[in-house]
GROMACS .gro file of C-alpha atoms in nm:
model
  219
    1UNK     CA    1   4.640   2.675   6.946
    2UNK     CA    2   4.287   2.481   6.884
    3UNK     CA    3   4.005   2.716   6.935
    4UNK     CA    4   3.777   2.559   7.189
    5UNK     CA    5   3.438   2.367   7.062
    6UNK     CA    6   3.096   2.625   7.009
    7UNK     CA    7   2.807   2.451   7.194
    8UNK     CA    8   2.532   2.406   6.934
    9UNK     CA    9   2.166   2.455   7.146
   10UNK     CA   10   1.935   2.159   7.075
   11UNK     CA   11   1.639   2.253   6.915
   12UNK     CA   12   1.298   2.161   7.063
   13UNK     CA   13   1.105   1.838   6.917
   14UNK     CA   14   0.811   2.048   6.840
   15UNK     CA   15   0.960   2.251   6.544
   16UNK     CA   16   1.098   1.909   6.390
   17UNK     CA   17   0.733   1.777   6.392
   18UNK     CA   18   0.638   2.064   6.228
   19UNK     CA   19   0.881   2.077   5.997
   20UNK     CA   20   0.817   1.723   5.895
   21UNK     CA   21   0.463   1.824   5.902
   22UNK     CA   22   0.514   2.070   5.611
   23UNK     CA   23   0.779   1.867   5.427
   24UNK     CA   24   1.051   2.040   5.487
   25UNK     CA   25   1.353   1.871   5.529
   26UNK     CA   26   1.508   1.840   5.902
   27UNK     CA   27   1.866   1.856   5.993
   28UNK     CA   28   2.056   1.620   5.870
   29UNK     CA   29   1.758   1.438   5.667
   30UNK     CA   30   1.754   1.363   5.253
   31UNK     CA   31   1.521   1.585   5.103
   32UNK     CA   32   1.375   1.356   4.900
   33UNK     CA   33   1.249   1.162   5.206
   34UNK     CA   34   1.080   1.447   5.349
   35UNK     CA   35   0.937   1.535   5.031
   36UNK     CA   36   0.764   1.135   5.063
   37UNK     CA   37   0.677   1.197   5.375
   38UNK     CA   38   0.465   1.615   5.268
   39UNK     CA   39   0.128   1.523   5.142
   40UNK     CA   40   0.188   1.674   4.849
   41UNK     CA   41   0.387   1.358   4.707
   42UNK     CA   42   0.156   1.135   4.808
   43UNK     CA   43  -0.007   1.109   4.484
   44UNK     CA   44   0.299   0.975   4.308
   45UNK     CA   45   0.386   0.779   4.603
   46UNK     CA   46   0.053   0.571   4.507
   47UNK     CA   47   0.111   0.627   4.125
   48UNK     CA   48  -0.042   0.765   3.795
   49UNK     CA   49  -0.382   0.799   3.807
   50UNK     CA   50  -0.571   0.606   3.522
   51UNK     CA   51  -0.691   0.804   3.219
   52UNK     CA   52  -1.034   0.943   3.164
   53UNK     CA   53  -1.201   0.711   2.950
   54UNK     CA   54  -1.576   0.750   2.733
   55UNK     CA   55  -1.860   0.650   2.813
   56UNK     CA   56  -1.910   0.449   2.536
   57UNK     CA   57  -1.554   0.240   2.522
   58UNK     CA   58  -1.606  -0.093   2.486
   59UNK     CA   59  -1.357  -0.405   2.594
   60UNK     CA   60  -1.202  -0.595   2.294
   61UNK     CA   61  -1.269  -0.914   2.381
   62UNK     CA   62  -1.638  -0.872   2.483
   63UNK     CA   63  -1.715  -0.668   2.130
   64UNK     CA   64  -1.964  -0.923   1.953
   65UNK     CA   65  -1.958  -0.656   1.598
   66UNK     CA   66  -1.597  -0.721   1.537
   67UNK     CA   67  -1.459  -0.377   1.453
   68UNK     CA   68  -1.168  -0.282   1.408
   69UNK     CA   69  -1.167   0.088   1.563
   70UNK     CA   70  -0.881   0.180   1.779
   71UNK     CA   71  -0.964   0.173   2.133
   72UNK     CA   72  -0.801   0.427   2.421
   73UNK     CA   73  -0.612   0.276   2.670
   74UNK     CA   74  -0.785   0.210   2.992
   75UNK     CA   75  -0.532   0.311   3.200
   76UNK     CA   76  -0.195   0.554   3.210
   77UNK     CA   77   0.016   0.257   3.306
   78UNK     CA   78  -0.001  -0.147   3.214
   79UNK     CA   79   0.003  -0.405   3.532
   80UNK     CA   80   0.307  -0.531   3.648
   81UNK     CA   81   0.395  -0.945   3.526
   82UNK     CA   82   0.470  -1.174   3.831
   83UNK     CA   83   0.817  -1.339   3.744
   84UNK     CA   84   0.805  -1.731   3.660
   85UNK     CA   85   1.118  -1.832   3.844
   86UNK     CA   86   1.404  -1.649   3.628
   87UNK     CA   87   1.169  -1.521   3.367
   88UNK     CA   88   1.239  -1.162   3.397
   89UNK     CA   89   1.408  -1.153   3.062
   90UNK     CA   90   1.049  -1.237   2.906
   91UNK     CA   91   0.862  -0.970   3.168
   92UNK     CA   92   1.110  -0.692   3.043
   93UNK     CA   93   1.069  -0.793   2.664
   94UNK     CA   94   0.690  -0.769   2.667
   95UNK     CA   95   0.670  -0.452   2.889
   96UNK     CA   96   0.872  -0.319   2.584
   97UNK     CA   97   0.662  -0.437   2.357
   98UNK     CA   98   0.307  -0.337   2.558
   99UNK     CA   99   0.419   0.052   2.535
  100UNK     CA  100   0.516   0.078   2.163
  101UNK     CA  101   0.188   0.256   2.055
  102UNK     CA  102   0.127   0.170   1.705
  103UNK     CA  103   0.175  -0.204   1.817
  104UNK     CA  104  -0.058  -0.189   2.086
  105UNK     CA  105  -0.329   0.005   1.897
  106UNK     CA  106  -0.329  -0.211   1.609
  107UNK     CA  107  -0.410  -0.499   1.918
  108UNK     CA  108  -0.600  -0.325   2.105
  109UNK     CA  109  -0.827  -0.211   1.800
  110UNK     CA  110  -0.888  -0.569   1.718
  111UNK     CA  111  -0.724  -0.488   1.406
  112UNK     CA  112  -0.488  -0.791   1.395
  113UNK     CA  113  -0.826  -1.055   1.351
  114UNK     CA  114  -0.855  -0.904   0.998
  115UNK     CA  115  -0.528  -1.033   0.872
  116UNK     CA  116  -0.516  -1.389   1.055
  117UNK     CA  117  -0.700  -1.597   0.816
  118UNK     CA  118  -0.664  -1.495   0.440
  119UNK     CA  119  -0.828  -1.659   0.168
  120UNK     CA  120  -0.880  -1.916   0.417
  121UNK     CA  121  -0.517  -1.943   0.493
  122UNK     CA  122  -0.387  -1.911   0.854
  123UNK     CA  123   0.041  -1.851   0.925
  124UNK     CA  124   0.228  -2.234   0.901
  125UNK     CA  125   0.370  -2.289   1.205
  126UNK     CA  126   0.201  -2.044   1.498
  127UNK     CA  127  -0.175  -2.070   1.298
  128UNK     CA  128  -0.254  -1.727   1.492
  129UNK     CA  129  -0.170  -1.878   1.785
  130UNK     CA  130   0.059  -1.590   1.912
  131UNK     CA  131  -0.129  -1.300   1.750
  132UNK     CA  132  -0.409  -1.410   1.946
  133UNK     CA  133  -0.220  -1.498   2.304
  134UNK     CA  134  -0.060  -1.143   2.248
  135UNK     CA  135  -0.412  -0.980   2.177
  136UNK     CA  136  -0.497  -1.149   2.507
  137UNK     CA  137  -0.187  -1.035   2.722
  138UNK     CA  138  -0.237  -0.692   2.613
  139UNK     CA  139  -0.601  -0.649   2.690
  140UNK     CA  140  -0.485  -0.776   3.072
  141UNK     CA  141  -0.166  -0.573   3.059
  142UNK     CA  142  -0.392  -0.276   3.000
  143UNK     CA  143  -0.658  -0.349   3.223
  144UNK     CA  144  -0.737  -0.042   3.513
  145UNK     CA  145  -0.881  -0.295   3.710
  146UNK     CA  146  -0.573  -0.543   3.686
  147UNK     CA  147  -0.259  -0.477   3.921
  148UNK     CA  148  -0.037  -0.801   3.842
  149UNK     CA  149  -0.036  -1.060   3.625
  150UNK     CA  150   0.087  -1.455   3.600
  151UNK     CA  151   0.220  -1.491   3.229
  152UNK     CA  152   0.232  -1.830   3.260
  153UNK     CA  153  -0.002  -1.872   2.979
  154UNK     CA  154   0.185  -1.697   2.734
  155UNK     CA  155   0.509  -1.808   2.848
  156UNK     CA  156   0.367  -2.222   2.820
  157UNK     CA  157   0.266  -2.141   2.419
  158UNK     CA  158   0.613  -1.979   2.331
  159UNK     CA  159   0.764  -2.338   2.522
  160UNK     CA  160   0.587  -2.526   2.271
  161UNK     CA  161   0.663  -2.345   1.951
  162UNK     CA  162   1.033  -2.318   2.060
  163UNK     CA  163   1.267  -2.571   2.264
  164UNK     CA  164   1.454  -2.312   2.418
  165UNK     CA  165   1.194  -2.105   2.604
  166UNK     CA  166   1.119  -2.438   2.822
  167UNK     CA  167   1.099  -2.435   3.176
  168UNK     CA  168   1.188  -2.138   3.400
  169UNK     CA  169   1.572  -2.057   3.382
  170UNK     CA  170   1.716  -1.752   3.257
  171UNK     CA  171   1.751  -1.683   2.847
  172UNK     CA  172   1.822  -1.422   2.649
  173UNK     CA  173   1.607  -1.123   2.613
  174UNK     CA  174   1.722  -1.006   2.257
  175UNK     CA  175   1.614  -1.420   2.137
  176UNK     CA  176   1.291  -1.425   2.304
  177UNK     CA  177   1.171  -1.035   2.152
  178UNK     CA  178   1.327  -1.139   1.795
  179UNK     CA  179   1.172  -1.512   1.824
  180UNK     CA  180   0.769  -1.292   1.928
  181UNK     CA  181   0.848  -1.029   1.670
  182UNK     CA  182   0.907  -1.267   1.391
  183UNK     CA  183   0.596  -1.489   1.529
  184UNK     CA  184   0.378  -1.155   1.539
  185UNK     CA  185   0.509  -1.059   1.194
  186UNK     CA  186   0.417  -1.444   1.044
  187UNK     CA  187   0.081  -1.447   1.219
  188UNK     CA  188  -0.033  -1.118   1.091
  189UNK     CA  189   0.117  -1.132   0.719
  190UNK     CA  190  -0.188  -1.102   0.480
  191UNK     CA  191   0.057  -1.319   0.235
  192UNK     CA  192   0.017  -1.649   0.356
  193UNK     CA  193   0.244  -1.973   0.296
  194UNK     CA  194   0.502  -1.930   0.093
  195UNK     CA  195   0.666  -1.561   0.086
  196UNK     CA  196   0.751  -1.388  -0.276
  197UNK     CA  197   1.119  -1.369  -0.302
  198UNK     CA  198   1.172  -1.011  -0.348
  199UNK     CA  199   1.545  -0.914  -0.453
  200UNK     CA  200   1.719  -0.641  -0.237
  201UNK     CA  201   1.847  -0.335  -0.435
  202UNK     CA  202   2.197  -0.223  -0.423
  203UNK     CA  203   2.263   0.096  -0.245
  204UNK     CA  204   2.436   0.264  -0.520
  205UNK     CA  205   2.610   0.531  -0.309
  206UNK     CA  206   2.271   0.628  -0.166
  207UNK     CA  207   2.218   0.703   0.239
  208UNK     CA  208   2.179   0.421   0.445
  209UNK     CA  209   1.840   0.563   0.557
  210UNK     CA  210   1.739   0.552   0.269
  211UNK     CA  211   1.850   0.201   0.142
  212UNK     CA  212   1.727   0.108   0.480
  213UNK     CA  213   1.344   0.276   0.466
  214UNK     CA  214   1.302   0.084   0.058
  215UNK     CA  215   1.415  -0.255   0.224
  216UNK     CA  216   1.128  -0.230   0.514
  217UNK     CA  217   0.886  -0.154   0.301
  218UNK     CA  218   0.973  -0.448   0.014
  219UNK     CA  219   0.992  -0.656   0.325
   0.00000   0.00000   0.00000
């Protein structure tokens, strides 16, 4: 025998406005939307809030003294990069690379100008080139009062210095972050022109870390 249906009273509209009123989820809504909707998400609804920052910071690329102190990052997050057709393999690659700290400090701190020319010597084939676009990126990428940005610049130098990154169609991200790496690395080496050949040793039963750690560091 089926047990006849329970009428379910309607609740007034009031107590749903209310309700949404104080964030609390209605019947039948997600949670999470209500929570977007309180006013107590709307701060990250609109996002992190940039860092307190000194008085007496000063932007890299206006300092006329040239030091090389680290500077704090303007802001708790870096502007987005505008995609160049199918170029999101490059945006992704140097969002990874803008938020590995040591990296960007040593950038950021104007650091990198001190090993570009040596002895009078700049890197063979980039000349500083990328070092310098990088610098540039960076400093925009980092920028409180920048939101988005058109990497078009650095996207044209890495087409001349390599075939493959020409024109707009989709490559492969693991190529383009070895290919700016190994430019980076060559740009900032305070050996210039032709590298030392430096023998590897054998690992001798020893852990990989540590056959690993002495081949960095000899490299």
């Amino acid at each position: 025998m089926v047990a006849p249906a329970t009428l379910i009273e309607e609740q007034p509209f009031e107590e749903d406005e209310a309700a949404e009123a104080e964030g609390s989820p209605r019947e039948g809504q997600c949670p999470k939307v209500a929570r977007q909707m309180s006013g107590e998400s709307k701060t990250a609804l609109e996002g992190p809030r940039p860092m307190d920052q000194p008085s007496d910071s000063k932007d890299v690329a206006s300092s006329s003294t040239g030091s090389t102190a680290s500077l704090p990052r303007p802001t708790a997050r870096t502007a987005s990069l505008t995609n160049l057709g199918n170029t999101c393999y490059m945006n992704s690659s140097l969002q990874c690379l803008a938020h590995i700290p040591g990296l960007v400090d040593f950038f950021l701190g104007g650091k990198y100008r001190d090993t570009l020319t040596i002895n009078g010597q700049q890197s063979e084939d980039t000349h500083g080139k990328v070092a310098e676009a990088f610098a540039l990126l960076l400093r925009r990428l980092w920028d409180s009062n920048t939101h988005e940005i058109r990497p078009s610049d650095f996207k044209d130098l890495l087409a001349k210095l390599d075939s493959r990154f020409i024109g707009n169609r989709q490559h492969d991200s693991m190529e383009l972050l070895e290919f700016v790496i190994d430019a980076l690395k060559e740009d900032c080496n305070t050996v210039k022109g032709k590298k030392p050949y430096v023998e590897r040793a054998d690992a001798d039963g020893r852990p990989d870390s540590e056959v690993a750690r002495e081949a960095g560091n000899k490299y």
